[in-house]
Coordinates of C-alpha atoms and ligand atoms in Angstrom, one line a residue:
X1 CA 52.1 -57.3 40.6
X2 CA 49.6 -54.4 41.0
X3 CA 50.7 -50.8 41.8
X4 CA 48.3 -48.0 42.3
X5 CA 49.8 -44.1 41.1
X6 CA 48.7 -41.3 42.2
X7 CA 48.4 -38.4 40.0
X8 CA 45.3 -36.2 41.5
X9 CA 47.6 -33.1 42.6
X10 CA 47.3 -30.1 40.4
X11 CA 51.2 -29.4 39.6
X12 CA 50.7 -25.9 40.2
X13 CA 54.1 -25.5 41.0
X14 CA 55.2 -26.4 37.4
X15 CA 52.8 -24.2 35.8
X16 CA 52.4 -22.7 32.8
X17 CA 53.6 -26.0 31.5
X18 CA 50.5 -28.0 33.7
X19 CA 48.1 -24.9 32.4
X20 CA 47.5 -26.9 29.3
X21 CA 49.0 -29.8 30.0
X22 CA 48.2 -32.3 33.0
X23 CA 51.5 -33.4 35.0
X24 CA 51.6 -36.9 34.2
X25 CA 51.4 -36.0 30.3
X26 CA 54.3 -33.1 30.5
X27 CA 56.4 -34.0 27.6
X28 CA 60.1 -35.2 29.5
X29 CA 62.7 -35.7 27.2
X30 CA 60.8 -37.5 24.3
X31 CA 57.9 -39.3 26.2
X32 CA 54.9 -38.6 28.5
X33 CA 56.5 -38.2 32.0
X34 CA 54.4 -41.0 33.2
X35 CA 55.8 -43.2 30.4
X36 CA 59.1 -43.3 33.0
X37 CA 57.0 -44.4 35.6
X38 CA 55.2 -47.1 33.8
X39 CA 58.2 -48.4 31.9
X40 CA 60.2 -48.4 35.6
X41 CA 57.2 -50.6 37.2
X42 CA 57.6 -52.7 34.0
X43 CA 61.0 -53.5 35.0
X44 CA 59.8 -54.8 38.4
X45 CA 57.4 -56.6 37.1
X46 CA 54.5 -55.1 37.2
X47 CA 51.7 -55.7 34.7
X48 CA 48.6 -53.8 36.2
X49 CA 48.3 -50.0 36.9
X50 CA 45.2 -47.9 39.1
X51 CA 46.2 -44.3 38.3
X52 CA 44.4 -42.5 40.4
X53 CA 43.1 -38.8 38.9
X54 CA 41.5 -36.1 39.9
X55 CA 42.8 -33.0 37.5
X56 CA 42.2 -33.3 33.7
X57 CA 41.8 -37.2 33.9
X58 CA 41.0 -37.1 30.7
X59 CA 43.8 -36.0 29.0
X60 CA 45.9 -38.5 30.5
X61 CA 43.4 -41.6 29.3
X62 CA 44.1 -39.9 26.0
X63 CA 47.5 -39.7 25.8
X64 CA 48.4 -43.2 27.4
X65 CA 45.1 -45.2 26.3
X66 CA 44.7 -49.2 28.0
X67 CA 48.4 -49.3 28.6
X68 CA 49.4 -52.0 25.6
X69 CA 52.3 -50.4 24.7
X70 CA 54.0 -50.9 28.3
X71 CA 52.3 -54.4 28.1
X72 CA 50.3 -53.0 31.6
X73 CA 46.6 -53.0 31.7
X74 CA 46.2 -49.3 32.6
X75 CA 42.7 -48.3 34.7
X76 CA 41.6 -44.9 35.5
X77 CA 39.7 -43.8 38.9
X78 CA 38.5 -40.0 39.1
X79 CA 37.6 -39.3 42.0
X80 CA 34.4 -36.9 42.9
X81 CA 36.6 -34.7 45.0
X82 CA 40.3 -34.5 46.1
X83 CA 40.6 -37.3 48.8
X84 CA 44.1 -36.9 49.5
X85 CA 46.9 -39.7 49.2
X86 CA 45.1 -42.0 51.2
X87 CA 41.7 -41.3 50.7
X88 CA 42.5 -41.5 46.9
X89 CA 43.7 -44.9 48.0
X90 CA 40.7 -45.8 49.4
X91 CA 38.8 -44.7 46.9
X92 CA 40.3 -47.2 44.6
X93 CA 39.3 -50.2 47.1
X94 CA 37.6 -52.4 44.6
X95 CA 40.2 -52.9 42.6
X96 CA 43.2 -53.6 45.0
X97 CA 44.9 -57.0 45.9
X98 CA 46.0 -58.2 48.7
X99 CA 49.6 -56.9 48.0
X100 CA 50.7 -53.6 45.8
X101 CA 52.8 -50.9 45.2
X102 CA 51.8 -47.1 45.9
X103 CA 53.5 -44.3 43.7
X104 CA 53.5 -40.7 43.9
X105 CA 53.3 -39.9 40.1
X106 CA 55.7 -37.0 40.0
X107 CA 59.1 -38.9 40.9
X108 CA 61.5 -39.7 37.8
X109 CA 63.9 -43.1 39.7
X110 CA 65.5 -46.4 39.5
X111 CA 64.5 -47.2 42.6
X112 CA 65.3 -51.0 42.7
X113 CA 61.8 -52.4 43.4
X114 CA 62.0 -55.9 43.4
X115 CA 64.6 -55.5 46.1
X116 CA 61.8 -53.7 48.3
X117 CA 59.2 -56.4 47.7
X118 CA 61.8 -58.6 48.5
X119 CA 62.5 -57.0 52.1
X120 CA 58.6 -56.5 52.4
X121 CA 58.4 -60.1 52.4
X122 CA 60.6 -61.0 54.4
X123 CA 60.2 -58.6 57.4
X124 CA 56.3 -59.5 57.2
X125 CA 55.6 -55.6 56.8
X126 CA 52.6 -54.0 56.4
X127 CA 54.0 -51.1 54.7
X128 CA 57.3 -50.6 53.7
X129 CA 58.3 -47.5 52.2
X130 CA 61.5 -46.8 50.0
X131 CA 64.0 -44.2 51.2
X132 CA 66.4 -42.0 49.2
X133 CA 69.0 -39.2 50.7
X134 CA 68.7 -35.6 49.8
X135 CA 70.4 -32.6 50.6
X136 CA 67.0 -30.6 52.0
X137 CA 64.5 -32.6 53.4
X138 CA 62.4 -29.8 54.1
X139 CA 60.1 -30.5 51.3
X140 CA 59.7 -34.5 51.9
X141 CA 58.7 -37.0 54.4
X142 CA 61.7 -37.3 56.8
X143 CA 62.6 -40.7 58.5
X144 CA 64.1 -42.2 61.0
X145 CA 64.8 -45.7 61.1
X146 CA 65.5 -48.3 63.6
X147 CA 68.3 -50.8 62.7
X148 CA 66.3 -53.7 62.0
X149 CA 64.5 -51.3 59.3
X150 CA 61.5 -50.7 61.1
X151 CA 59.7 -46.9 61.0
X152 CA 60.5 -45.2 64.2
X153 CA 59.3 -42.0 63.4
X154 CA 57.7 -40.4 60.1
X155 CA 57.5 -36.1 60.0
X156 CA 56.2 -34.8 57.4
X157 CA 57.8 -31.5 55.9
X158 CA 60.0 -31.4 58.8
X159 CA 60.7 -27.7 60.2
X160 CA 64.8 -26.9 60.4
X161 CA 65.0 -28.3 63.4
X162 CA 63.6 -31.0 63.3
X163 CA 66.4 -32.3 60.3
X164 CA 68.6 -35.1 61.6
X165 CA 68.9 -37.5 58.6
X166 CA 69.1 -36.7 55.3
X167 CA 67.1 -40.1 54.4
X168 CA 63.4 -39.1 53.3
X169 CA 60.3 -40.9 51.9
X170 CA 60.6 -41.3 48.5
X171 CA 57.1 -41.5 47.7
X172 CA 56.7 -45.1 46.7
X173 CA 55.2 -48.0 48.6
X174 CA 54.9 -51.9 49.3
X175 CA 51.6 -52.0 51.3
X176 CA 49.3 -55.1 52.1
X177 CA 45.4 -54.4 51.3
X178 CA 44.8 -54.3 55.5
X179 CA 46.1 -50.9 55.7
X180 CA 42.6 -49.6 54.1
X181 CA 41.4 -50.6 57.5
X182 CA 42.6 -48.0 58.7
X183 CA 41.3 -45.4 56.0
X184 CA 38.0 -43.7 56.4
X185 CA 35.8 -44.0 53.6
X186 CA 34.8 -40.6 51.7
X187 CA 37.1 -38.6 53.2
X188 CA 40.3 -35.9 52.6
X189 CA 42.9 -38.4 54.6
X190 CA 46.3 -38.2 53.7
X191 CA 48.2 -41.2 54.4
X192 CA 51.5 -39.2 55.3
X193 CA 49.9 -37.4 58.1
X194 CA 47.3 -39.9 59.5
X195 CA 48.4 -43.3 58.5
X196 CA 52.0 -43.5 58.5
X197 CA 51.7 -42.4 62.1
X198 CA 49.7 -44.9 63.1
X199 CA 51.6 -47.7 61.5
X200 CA 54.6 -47.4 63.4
X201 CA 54.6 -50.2 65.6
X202 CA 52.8 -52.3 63.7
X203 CA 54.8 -53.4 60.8
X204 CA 55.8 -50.0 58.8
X205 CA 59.4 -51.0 57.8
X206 CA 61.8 -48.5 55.1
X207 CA 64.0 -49.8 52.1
X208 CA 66.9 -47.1 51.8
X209 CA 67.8 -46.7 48.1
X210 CA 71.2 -45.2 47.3
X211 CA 68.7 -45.1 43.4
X212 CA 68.6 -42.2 41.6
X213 CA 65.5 -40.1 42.3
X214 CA 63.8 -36.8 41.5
X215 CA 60.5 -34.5 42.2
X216 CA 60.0 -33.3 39.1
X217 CA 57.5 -30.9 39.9
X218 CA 58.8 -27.1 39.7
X219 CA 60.5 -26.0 36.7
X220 CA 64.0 -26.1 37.9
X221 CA 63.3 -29.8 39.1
X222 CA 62.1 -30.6 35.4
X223 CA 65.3 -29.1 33.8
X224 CA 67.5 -31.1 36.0
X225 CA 65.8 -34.5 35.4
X226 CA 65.7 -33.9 31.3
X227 CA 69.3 -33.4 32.0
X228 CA 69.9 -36.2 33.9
X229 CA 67.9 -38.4 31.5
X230 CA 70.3 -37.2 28.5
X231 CA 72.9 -37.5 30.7
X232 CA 72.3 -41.3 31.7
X233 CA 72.4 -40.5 35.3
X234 CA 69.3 -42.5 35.6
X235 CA 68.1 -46.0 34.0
X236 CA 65.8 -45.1 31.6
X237 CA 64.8 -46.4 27.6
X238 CA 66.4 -43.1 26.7
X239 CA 70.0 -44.0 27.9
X240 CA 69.6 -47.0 25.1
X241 CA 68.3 -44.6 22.5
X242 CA 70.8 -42.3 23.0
X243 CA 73.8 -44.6 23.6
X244 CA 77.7 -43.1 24.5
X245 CA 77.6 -40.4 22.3
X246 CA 74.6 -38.5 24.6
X247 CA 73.2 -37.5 21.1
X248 CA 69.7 -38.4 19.1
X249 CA 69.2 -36.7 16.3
X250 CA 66.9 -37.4 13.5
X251 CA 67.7 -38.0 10.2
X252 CA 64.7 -36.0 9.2
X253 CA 66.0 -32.7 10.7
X254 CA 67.6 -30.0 8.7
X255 CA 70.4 -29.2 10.9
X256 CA 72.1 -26.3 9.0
X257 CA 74.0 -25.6 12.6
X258 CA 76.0 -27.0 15.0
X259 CA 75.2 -29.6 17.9
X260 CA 76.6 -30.3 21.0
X261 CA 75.8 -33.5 23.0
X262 CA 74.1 -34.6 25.2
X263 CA 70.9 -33.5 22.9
X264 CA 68.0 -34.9 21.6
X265 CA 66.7 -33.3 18.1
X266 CA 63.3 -34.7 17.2
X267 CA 62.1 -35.0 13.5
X268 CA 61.4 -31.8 11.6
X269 CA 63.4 -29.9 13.3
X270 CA 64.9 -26.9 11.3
X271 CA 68.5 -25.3 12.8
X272 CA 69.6 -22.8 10.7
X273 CA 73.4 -21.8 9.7
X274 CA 75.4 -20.4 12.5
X275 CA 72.9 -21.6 15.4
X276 CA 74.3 -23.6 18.1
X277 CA 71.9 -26.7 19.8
X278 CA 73.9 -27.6 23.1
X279 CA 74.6 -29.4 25.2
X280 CA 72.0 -30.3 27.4
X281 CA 69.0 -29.2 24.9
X282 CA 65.7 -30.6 23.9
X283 CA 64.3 -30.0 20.4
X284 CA 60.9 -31.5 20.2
X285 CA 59.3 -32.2 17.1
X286 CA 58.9 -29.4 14.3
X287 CA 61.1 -27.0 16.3
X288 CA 62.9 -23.8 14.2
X289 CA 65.9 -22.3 15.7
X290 CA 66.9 -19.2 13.5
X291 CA 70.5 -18.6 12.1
X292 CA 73.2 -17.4 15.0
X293 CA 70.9 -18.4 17.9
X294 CA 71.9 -20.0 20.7
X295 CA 70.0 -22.7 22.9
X296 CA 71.7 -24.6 26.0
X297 CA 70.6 -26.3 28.9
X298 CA 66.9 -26.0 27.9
X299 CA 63.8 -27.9 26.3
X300 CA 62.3 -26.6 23.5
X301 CA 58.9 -28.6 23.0
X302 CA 56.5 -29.1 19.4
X303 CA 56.5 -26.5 17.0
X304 CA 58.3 -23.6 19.2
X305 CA 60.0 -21.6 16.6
X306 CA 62.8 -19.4 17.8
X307 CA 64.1 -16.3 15.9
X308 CA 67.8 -15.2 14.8
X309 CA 70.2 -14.3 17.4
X310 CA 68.3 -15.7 19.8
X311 CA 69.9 -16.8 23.3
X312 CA 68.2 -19.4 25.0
X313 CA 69.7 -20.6 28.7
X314 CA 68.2 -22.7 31.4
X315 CA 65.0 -22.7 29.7
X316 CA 61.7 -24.4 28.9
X317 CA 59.4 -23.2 25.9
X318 CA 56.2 -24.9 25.7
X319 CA 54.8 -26.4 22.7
X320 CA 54.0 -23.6 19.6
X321 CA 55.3 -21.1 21.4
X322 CA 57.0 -18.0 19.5
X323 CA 60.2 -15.8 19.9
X324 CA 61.2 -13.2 17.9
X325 CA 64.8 -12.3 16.6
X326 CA 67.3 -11.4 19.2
X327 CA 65.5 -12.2 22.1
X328 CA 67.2 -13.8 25.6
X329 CA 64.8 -15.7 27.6
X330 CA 67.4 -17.2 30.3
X331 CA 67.3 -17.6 33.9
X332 CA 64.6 -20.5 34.7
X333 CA 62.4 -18.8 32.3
X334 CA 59.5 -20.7 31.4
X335 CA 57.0 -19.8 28.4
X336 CA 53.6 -21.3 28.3
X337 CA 51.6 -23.2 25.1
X338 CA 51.6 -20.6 22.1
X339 CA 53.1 -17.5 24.3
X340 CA 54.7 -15.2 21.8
X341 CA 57.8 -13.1 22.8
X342 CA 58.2 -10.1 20.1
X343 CA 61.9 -9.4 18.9
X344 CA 64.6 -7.7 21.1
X345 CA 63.1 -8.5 24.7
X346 CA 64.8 -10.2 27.8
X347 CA 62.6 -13.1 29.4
X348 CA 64.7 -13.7 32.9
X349 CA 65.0 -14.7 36.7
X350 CA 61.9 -17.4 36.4
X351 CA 59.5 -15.6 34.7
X352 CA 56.7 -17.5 33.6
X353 CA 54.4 -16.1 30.8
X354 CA 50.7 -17.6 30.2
X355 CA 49.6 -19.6 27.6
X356 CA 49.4 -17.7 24.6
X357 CA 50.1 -14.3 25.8
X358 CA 51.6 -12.1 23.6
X359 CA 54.8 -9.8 24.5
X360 CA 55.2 -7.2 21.8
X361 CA 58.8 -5.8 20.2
X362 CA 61.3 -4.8 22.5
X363 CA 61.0 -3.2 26.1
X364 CA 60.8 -6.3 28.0
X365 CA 62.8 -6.6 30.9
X366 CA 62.1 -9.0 33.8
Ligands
GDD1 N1 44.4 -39.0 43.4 C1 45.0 -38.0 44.2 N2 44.2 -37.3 45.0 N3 46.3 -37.8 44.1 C2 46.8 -36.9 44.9 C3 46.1 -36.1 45.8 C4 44.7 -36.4 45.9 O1 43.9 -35.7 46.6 N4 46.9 -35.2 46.5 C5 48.1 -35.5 46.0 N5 48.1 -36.4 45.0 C6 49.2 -37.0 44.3 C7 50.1 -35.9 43.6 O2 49.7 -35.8 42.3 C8 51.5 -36.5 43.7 O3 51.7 -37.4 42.6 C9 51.5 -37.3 44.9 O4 50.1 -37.6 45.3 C10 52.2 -36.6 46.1 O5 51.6 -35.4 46.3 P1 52.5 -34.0 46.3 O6 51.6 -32.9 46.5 O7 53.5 -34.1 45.1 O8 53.3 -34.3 47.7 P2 54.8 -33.8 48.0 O9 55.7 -33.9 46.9 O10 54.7 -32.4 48.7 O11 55.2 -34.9 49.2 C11 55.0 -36.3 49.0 O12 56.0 -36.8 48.2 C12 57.4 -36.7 48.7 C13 58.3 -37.3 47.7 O13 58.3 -36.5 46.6 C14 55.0 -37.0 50.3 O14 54.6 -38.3 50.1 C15 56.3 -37.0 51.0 O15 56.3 -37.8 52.2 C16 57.4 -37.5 50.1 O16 58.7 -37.4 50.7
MG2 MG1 55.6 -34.2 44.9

């Protein structure tokens, strides 16, 4: 099976983690966030992935090569300009069969797959489109269904009052190759707004998922899915690594302090005496947490070194990133690649500093 992801949007709203870094690639836990995706279209049986770029496709050829290690063949499409979802769809035209999946590449799920190709099949669809319940739909595709399945109506970022279901578009797709009919070549189409639409009527069926699923594109969105990854909420190859005890950490880390599961301590990781990791924390590789600090709910990636009496709460410090000693950086807080905090400040209420700014001794208070 073939499946096409799209990864061309910008993940502005996760920045400074996608200043450096392109969406796709954002370290999640202990693997590439796409890693999730690929390994979850493994499951279903999917052995060939388009992902479809526009931002920094480099990067993400770089960090995930041909695909081998899912045992995928991995191809790469850049397009010229942003084409939208499905003008970026189009644009991949050569290589589609005549049946494959469509992802959004920023949604962390178990979405059970095989059941939707299975109801694609059967109903004779020409799109079907998985379906997950949220709180807010505001932010999604809302949709309301007909009881034999079929799309009755699609509306895209619904206003207030427009919310009467709490079923929404989950942003990943059984289509049949005829739907590029439909697409006009070389332009910005998006296949929410024009094609969906156009499809009902004509074989655009849903397959509500009671699956775990998750936008992982602001900062708050990220915490809660490295959470729920540590947590086992959702089906991933961490839940195996990290078994009942919610707790991976490496024999090469020198942890002088305490730890409280669920964690995941990476190797060369130095706690030192009286510092408390946990629960709900991420210490990637080479991470130093200085003595009496504290660091919950928050993900600490590659080489961040944190100071003494340091308090660290709902969180994410980017890779190399520095904080001096007594420091709080709390509150949704996010610190970009190399930022470094001088001693004594308060980093709060979802601030988020630049890649490698520097923040000098005491003073700060956002
Ligand atoms: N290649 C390419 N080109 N990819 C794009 C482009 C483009 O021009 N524009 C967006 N994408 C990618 C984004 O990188 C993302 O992975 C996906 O398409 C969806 O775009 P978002 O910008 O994240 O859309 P959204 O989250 O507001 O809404 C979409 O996802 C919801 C589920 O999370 C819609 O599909 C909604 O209907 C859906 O409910
Ligand atoms: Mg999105």
């Amino acid at each position: 099976m073939q499946a096409v992801i799209l990864v061309g949007g910008e993940g502005t709203r996760l920045r400074p983690l996608t200043s450096t870094v392109p969406k796709p690639v954002v370290p999640l836990v202990d693997r590439p966030f796409i890693a999730y995706m690929l390994e979850w279209l493994s499951r279903h049986g999917v052995d060939d992935v388009i992902m479809s770029c526009g931002f920094l496709a480099t990067a993400v050829r770089n960090v995930l090569g041909d695909g081998s290690s899912y045992g995928i063949r991995l191809r790469f499409v850049e397009e010229p300009d942003p084409r939208g979802t499905a003008g970026a769809l189009k644009y991949a035209e050569e290589l589609l069969d005549e049946r494959f999946l469509m992802l959004n590449g920023d949604v962390l799920t178990d979405i059970d797959l095989s059941g939707q190709i299975a109801q694609h099949e059967r109903t004779g669809a020409v799109g079907t489109l998985a379906l997950v319940p949220v709180d807010d739909p505001s932010a999604y595709g809302l949709v309301r269904l007909e009881e034999d399945r079929s799309v009755r109506e699609f509306v895209e970022k619904p206003a207030a009052d427009q919310i009467d279901t709490n079923l929404i578009s989950a942003g990943a797709y059984v289509l049949e190759r005829s739907i590029l009919d439909l697409i006009p070549p070389g332009e910005n189409v998006s296949i929410e707004r024009q094609i969906w639409p156009r499809l009902i009527g004509h074989g655009l069926y849903a397959f509500p998922d009671d699956a775990y699923w998750l936008d992982i594109g602001t900062p708050q969105r990220y915490l809660q899915g490295t959470f729920d990854i540590i947590e086992g909420k959702v089906d991933t190859a961490v839940r195996e690594r990290l078994g009942a005890g919610y707790l991976s950490v490496d024999p090469g880390a020198d942890m002088g302090g305490r730890v409280v599961p669920p964690a995941v301590v990476e190797s060369r990781v130095t706690v030192a005496a009286g510092a408390q990791v946990g629960p709900l924390v991420v210490l990637g590789t080479g991470v130093r947490v200085g003595e009496g600090s504290t660091v919950e709910r928050s993900v600490v990636l590659q080489g961040a070194e944190i100071g003494s009496r340091c308090v660290l709460r709902d969180c994410i410090v980017a890779a190399g990133a520095r904080i001096g000693d007594g420091t709080h950086v709390t509150g949704g807080a996010v610190l970009g690649e190399g930022a470094t905090i001088g001693a004594d400040n308060v980093v709060t209420r979802g601030a988020r500093i630049s890649p490698g700014v520097e923040i000098p001794d005491g003073g700060l208070r956002f």
